[in-house]
Coordinates of C-alpha atoms in Angstrom, one line a residue:
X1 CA 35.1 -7.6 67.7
X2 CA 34.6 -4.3 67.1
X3 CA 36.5 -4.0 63.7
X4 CA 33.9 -7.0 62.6
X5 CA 30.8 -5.1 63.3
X6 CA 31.9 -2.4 61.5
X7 CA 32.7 -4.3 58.5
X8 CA 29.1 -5.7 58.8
X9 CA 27.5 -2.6 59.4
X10 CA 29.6 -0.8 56.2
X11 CA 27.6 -4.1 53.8
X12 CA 24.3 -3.4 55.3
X13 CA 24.4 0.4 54.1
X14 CA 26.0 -0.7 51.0
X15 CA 22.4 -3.5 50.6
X16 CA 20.5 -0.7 52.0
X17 CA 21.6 2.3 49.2
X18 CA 21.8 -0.2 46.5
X19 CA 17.8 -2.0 46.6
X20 CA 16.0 1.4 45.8
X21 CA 17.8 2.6 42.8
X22 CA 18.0 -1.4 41.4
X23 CA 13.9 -1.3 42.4
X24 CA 13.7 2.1 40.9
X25 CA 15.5 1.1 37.4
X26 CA 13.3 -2.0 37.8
X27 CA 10.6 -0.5 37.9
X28 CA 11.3 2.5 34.7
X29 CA 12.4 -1.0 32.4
X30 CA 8.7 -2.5 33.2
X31 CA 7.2 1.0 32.4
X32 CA 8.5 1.3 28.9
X33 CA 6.6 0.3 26.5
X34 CA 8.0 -1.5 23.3
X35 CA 7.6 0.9 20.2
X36 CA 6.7 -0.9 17.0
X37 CA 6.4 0.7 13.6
X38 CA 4.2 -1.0 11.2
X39 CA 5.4 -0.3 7.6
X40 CA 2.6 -0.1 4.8
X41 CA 2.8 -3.7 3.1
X42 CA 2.8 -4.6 -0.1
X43 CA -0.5 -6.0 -2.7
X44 CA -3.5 -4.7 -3.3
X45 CA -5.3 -5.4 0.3
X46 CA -2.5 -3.2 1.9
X47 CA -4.2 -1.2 4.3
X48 CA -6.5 -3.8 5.3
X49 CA -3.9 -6.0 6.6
X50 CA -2.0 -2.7 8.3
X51 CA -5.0 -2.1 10.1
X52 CA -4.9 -5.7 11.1
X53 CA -1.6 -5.3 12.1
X54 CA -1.9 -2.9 14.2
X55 CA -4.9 -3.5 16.3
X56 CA -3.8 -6.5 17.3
X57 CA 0.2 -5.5 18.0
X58 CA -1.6 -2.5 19.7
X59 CA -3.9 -4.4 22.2
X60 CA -3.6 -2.9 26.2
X61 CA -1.4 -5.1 28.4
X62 CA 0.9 -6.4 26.1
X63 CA 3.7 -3.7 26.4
X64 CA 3.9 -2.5 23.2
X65 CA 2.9 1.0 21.3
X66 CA 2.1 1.6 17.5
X67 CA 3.8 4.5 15.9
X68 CA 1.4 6.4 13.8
X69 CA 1.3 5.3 10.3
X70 CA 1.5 8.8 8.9
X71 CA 4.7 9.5 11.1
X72 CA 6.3 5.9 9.9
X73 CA 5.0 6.8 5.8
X74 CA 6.9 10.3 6.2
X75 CA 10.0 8.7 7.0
X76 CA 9.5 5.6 4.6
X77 CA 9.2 8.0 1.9
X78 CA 12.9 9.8 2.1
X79 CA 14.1 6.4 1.8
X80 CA 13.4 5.4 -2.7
X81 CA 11.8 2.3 -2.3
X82 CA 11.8 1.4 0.8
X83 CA 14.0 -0.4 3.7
X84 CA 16.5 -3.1 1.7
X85 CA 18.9 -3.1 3.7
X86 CA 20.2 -4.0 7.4
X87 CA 21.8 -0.4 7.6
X88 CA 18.9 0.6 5.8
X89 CA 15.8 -0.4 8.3
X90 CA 18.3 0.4 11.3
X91 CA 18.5 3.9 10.0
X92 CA 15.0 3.9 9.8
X93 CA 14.4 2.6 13.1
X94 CA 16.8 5.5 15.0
X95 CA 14.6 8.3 13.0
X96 CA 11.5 6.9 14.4
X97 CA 12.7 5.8 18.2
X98 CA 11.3 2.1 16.8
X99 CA 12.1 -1.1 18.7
X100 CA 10.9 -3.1 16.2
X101 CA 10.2 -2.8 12.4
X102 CA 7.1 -4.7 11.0
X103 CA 7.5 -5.7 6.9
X104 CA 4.3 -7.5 5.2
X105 CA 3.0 -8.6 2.2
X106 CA -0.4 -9.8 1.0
X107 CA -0.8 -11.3 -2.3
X108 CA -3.5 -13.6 -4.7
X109 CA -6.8 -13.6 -5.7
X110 CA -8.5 -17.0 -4.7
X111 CA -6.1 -17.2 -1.8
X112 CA -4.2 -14.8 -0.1
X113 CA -1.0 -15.5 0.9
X114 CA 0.4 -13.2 3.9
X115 CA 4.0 -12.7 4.6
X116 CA 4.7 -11.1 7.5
X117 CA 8.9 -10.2 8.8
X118 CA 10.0 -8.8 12.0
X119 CA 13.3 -6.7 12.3
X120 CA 15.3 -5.7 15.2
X121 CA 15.3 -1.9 15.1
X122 CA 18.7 -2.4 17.0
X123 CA 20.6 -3.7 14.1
X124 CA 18.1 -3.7 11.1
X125 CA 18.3 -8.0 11.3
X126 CA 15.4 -10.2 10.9
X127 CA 13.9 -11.5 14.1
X128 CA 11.4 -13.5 12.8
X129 CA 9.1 -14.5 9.9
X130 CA 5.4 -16.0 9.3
X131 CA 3.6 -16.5 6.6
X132 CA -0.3 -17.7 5.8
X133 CA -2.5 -19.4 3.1
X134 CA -5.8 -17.6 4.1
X135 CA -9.1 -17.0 2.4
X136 CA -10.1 -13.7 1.3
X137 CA -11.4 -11.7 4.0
X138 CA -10.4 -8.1 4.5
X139 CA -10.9 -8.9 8.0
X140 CA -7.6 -11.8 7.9
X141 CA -9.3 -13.5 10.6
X142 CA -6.6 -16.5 10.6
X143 CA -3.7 -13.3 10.7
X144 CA -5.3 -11.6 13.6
X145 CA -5.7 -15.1 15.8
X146 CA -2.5 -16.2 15.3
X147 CA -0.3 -13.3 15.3
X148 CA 0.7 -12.9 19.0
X149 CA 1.3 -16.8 19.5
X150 CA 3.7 -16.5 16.2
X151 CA 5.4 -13.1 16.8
X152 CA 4.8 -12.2 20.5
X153 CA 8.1 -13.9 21.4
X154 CA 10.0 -12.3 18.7
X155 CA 9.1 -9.0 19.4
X156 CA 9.9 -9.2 23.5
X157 CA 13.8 -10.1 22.5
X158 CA 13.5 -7.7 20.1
X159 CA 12.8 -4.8 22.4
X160 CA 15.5 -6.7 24.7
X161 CA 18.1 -6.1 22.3
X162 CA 17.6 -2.6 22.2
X163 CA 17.2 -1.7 25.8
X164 CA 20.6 -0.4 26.9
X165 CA 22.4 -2.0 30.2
X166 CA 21.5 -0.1 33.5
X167 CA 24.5 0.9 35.6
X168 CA 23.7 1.7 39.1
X169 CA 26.9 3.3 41.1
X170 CA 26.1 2.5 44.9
X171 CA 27.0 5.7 46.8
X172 CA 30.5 6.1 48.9
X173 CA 30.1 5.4 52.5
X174 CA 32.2 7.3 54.5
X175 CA 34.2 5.4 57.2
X176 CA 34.2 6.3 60.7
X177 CA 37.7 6.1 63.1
X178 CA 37.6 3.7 65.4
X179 CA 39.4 2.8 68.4
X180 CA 43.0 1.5 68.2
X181 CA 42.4 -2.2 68.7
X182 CA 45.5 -4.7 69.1
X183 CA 46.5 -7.1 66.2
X184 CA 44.9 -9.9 66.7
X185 CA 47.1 -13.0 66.7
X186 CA 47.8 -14.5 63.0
X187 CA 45.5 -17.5 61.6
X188 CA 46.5 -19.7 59.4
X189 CA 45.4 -19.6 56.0
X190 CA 43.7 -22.2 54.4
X191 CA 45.3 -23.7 51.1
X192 CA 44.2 -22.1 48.0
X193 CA 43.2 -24.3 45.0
X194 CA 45.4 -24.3 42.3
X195 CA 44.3 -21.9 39.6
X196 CA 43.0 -24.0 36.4
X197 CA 43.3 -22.3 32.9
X198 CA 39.8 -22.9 30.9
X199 CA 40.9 -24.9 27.5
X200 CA 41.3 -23.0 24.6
X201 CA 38.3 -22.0 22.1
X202 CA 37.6 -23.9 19.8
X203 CA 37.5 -23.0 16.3
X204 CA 35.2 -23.4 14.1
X205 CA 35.9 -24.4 10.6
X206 CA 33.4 -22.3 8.3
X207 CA 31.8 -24.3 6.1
X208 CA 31.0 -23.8 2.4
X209 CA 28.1 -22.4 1.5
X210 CA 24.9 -24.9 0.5
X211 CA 23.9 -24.2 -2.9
X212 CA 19.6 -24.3 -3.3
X213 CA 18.6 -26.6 -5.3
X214 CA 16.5 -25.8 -8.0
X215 CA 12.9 -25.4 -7.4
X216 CA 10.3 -27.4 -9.8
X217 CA 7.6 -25.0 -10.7
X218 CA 5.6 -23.1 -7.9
X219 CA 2.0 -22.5 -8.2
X220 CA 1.1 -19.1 -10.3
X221 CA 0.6 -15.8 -9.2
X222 CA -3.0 -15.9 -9.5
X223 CA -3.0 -11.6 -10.4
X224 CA -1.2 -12.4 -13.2
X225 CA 0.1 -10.1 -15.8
X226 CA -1.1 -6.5 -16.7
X227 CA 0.6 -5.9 -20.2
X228 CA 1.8 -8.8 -22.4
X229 CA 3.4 -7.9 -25.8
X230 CA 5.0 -10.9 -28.0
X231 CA 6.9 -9.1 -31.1
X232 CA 8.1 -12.3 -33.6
X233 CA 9.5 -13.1 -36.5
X234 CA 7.9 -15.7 -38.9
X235 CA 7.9 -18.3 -41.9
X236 CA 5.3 -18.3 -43.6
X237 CA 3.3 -20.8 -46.2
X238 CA 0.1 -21.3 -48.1
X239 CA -1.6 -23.7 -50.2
X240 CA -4.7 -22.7 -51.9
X241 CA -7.0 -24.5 -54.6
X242 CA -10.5 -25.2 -55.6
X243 CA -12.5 -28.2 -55.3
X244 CA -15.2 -29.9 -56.4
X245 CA -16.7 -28.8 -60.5
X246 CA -14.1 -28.1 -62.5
X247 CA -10.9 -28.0 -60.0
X248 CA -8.9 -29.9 -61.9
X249 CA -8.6 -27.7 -64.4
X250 CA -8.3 -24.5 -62.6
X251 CA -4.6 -23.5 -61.1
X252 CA -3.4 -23.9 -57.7
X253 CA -1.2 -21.7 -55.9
X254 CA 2.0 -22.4 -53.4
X255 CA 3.9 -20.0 -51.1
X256 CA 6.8 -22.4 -50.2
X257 CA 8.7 -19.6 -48.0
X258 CA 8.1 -15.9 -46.9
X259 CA 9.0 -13.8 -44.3
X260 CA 6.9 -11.4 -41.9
X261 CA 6.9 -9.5 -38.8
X262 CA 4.4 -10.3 -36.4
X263 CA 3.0 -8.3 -32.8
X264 CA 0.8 -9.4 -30.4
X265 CA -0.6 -7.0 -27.0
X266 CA -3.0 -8.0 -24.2
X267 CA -3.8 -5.6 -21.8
X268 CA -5.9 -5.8 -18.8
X269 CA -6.7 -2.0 -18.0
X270 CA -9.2 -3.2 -15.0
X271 CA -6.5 -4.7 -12.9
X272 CA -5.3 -0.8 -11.8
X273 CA -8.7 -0.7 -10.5
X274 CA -10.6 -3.6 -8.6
X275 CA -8.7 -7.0 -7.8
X276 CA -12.4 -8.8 -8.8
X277 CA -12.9 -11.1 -11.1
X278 CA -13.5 -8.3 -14.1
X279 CA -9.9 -7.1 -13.2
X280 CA -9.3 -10.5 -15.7
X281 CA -11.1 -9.1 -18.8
X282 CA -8.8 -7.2 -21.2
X283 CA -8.2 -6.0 -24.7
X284 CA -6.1 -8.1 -26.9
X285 CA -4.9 -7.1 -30.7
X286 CA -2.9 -9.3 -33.1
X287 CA -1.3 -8.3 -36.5
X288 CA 1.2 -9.7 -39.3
X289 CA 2.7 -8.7 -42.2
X290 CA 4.7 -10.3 -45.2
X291 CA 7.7 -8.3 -46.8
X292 CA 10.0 -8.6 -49.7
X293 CA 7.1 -11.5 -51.0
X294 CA 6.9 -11.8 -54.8
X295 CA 4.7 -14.3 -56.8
X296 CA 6.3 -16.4 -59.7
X297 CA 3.8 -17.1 -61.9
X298 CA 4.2 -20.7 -65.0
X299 CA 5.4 -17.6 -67.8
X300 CA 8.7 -17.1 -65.4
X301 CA 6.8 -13.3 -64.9
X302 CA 7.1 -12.3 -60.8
X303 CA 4.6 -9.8 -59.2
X304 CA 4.6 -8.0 -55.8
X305 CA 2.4 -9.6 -53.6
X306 CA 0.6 -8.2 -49.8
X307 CA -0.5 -10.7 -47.2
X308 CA -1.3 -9.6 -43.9
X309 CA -3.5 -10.9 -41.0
X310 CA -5.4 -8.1 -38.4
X311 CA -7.9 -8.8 -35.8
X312 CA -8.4 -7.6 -32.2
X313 CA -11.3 -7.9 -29.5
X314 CA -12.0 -8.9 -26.0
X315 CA -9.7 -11.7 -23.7
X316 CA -10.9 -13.1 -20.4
X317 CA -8.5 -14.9 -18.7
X318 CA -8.6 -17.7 -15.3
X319 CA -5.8 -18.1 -13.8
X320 CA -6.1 -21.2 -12.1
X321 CA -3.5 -22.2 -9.3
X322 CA -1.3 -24.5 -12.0
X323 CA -2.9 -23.3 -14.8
X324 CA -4.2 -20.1 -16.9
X325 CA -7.3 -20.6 -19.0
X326 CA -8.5 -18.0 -21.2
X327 CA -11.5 -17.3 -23.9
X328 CA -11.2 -14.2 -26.6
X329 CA -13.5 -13.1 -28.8
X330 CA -12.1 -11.3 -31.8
X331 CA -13.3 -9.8 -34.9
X332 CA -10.5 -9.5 -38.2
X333 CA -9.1 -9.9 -41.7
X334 CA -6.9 -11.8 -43.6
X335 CA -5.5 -10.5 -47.0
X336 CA -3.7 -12.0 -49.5
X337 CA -3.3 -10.3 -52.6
X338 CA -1.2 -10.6 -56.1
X339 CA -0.8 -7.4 -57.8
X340 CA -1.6 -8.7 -61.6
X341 CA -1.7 -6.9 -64.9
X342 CA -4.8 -6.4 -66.3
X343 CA -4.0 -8.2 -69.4
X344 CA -3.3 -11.1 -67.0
X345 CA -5.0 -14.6 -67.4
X346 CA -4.3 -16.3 -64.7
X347 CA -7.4 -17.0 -63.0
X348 CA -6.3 -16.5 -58.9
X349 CA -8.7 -14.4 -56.6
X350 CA -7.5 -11.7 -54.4
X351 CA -8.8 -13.0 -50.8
X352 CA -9.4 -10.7 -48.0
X353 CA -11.5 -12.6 -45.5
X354 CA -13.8 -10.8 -42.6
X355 CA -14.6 -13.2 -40.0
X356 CA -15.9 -13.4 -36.2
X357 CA -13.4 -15.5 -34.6
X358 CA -13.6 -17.2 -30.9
X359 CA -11.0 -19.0 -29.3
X360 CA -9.4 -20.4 -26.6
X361 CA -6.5 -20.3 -25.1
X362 CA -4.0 -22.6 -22.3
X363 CA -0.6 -22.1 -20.8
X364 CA 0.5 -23.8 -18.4
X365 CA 4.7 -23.7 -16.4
X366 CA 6.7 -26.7 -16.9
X367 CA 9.6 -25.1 -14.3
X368 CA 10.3 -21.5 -12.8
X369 CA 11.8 -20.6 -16.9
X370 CA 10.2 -23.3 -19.3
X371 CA 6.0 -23.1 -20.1
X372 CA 3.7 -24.3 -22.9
X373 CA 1.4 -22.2 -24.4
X374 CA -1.7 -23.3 -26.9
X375 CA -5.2 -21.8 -28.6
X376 CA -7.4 -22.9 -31.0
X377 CA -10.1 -20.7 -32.5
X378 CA -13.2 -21.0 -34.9
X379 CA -13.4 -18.6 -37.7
X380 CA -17.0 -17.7 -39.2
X381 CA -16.2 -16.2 -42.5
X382 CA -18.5 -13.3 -43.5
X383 CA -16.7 -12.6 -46.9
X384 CA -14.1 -13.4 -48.6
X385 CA -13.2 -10.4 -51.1
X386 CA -12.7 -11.4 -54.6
X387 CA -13.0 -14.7 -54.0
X388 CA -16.6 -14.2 -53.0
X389 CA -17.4 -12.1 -56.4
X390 CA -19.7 -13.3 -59.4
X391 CA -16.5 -14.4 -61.3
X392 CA -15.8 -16.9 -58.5
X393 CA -17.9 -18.4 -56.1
X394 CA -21.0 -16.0 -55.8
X395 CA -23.0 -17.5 -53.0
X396 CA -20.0 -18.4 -50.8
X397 CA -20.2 -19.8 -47.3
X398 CA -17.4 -20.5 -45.5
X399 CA -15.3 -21.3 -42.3
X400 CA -11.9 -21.5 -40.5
X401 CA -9.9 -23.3 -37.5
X402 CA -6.8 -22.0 -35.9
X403 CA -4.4 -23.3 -33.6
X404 CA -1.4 -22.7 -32.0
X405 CA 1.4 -24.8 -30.1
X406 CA 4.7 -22.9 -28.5
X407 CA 7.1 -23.1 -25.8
X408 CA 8.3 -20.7 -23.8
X409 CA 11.7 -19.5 -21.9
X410 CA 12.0 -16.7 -19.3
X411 CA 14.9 -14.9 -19.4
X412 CA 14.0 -12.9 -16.6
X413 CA 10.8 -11.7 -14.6
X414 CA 9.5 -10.3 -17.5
X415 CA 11.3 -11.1 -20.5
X416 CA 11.5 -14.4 -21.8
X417 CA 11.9 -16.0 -25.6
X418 CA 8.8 -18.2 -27.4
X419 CA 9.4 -20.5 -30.3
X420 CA 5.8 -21.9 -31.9
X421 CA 3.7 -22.7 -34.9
X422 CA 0.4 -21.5 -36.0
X423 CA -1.7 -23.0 -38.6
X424 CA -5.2 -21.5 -40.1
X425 CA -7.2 -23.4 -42.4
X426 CA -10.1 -22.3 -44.3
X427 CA -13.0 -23.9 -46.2
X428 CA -15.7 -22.5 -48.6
X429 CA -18.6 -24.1 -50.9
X430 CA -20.3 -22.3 -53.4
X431 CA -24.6 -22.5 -52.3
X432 CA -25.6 -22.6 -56.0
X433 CA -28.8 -23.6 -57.0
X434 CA -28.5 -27.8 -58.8
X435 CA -27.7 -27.3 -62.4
X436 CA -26.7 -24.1 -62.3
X437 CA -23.2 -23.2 -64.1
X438 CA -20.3 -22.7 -61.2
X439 CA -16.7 -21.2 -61.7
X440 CA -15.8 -24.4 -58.9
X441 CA -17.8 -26.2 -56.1
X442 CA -15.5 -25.0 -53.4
X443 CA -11.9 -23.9 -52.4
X444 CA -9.6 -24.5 -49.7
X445 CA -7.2 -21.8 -48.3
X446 CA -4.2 -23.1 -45.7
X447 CA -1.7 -21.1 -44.2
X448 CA 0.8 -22.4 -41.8
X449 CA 3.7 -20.1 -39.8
X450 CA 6.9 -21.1 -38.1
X451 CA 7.4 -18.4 -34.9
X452 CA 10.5 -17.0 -32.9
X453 CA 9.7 -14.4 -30.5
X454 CA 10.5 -11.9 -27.8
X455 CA 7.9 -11.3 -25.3
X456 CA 7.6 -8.7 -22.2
X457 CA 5.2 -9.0 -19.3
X458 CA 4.8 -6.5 -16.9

């Protein structure tokens, strides 16, 4: 009996020693707090939504601890372009004594959409990830009431995982002798159950990979692009001849082929400044240029010809959530010249037309690669070089139209191919007095081009 007590006294010292350093363990795991680093996120309204972030991951009584930003932006920095990687944002995490890592992004104009990502600073996976559709408001009211409901759970496991295991070693009692007590007589043991192996694991056989499937076309990023340049190749063609008083027996001319260069920029210099609406108003320049172009004239004699189109001006642009809408107003020339002998008879003006043109422009994204693109434009001519000279049409008044149809493919983010047509037309009438003696009534001048481009947006 008294070998039992022994045994029984030996497990209540064990019980005894053990309780304190388990409640002791206990309670250092429930006073460390979970550290969180907040990373800078990405758009235009970054440190609004950090601060966001951070007050509300921050708040007393939930457990957790902030790092300071300027310590988390010092380490962000030694890594070029930020945490990619798993290995990447675990490294990160071990230089800042992080238990979680906290990515965002905030992006739109109308709308923001907000992205945020937890990662386990354990490993450098992703724990979890929210995102929200919310009205501008540097205050992200819809972000700050729903963040803990959304990411609280995440972040607890997450500070889990990186919580080592506490071992507690129970101290050594030391036995005391005791009294030399007789055997006592034998009992008979019970039978044991027979020992039953578990089944082997099952394996599992790894599937293939599913294969996305492709995605129709998203709505646009409403900030849309800062620089667009379009550099093309053309076809070009022209029909010009005088109507009305005496047209039939003055001389037409026809371009049935040429070649030229054409380059078109937009750039929207506000945008590095304010995300208003004036961060959509840019500067937008257009130019083309025939070469190798000769003009055959009825005697079988060729001369070097020049035609070349410049104008530039102002571009506002709306990009709409399926759709980007945009007005220009532009002020340019358009040249087309045959370099004749002076002895020459054949009666065709030199043109070089100054007009104030306004336009308007569409293009909308079929898929993720394919869009359409179109403009149309009104041209008021303010003069039209020789053309508008006493030996022609004196008291000329005149007008153009201009359109545009093409169709785009995106090679990648920012470079993609564009295949088109633009046509301008123009129309003049000579303002002479009733009876008065004209060269002609009028004259018609269309030019139509066939395009195939490269264009870069950045």
């Amino acid at each position: 009996m008294s070998r039992v007590a022994g045994w029984v006294l030996l497990v209540l010292a064990l019980v005894i020693s053990y309780r304190p350093a388990e409640a002791a363990q206990a309670k250092k795991t429930q006073a460390k707090k979970t550290q969180v680093a907040v990373l800078r996120p990405e758009g235009r309204q970054a440190d609004a939504l950090r601060r966001v972030l951070t007050q509300e991951l921050g708040k007393k009584g939930r457990g957790r601890e902030v790092l300071p930003a300027k310590k988390v932006d010092a380490q962000v920095k030694l890594i070029r372009g930020g945490p990619k990687t798993d290995e990447q944002r675990q490294a990160l995490a071990k230089k800042l004594g992080a238990d979680v890592l906290i990515l965002a992004s905030v992006k739109g104009t109308k709308r923001w959409d907000v992205e945020v990502r937890a990662y386990s600073g354990k490993d450098g996976t992703l724990l979890a990830e929210e995102r929200w559709a919310v009205r501008t408001n540097r205050a992200f009211p819809d972000v700050r009431r729903e963040l803990e409901p959304r990411l609280g759970a995440a972040l607890t496991e997450g500070s889990e995982q990186s919580l080592p295991p506490a071992a507690v070693t129970p101290p050594t009692p030391v036995a005391e002798p005791e009294p030399e007590v007789a055997p006592p007589a034998p009992v008979a043991e019970a039978p044991r159950p027979a020992v039953v192996k578990p089944p082997p694991p099952t394996v599992k056989k790894e599937e293939p990979p599913v294969e996305p499937e492709p995605k129709a076309a998203g709505p646009r990023d409403l900030d849309g692009p800062t620089l667009e340049v379009l550099l093309s190749g053309q076809g070009l063609f022209r029909r010009f001849n005088f109507s009305g008083n005496n047209a039939d027996e003055l001389p037409d001319y026809s371009l049935n082929s040429a070649a030229a260069a054409s380059l078109a920029v937009s750039y929207f210099p506000l945008s590095h400044f304010t995300d208003g609406v004036v961060h959509n108003l840019g500067i937008v320049a257009r130019g083309s240029r025939a070469f190798g172009l000769s003009t055959r004239l009825p005697d079988g004699s060729s001369h070097a010809t020049t035609a070349q189109l410049l104008e530039g001006g102002l571009r506002f642009r709306l990009p709409l959530r399926w759709l980007e809408v945009s007005v220009g107003a532009l002020y340019g020339t358009h040249s087309f010249a045959v370099e004749l002998p002076p002895e020459s008879t054949f009666t065709l003006p030199d043109v070089d037309y100054r007009f104030a043109h306004v336009e308007l422009g569409l293009r909308k994204a079929l898929t993720e690669r394919w869009a359409i693109a179109a403009r149309v434009g009104y041209q008021h001519v303010l003069s039209g070089g020789e053309l508008s000279s006493d030996d022609y049409l004196p008291e000329l008044s005149g007008s153009g139209l201009d359109g545009e149809l093409a169709v785009e493919f995106a090679l990648t983010r920012m470079l993609g191919l564009r295949l088109g047509g633009e046509m301008r037309s123009y129309s003049f009438t000579a303002n002479a007095a009733e009876g008065t003696p004209v060269f002609a009534g009028g004259a018609k001048d269309l030019y139509f081009s066939g395009q195939l481009g490269v264009y870069l947006r950045l």
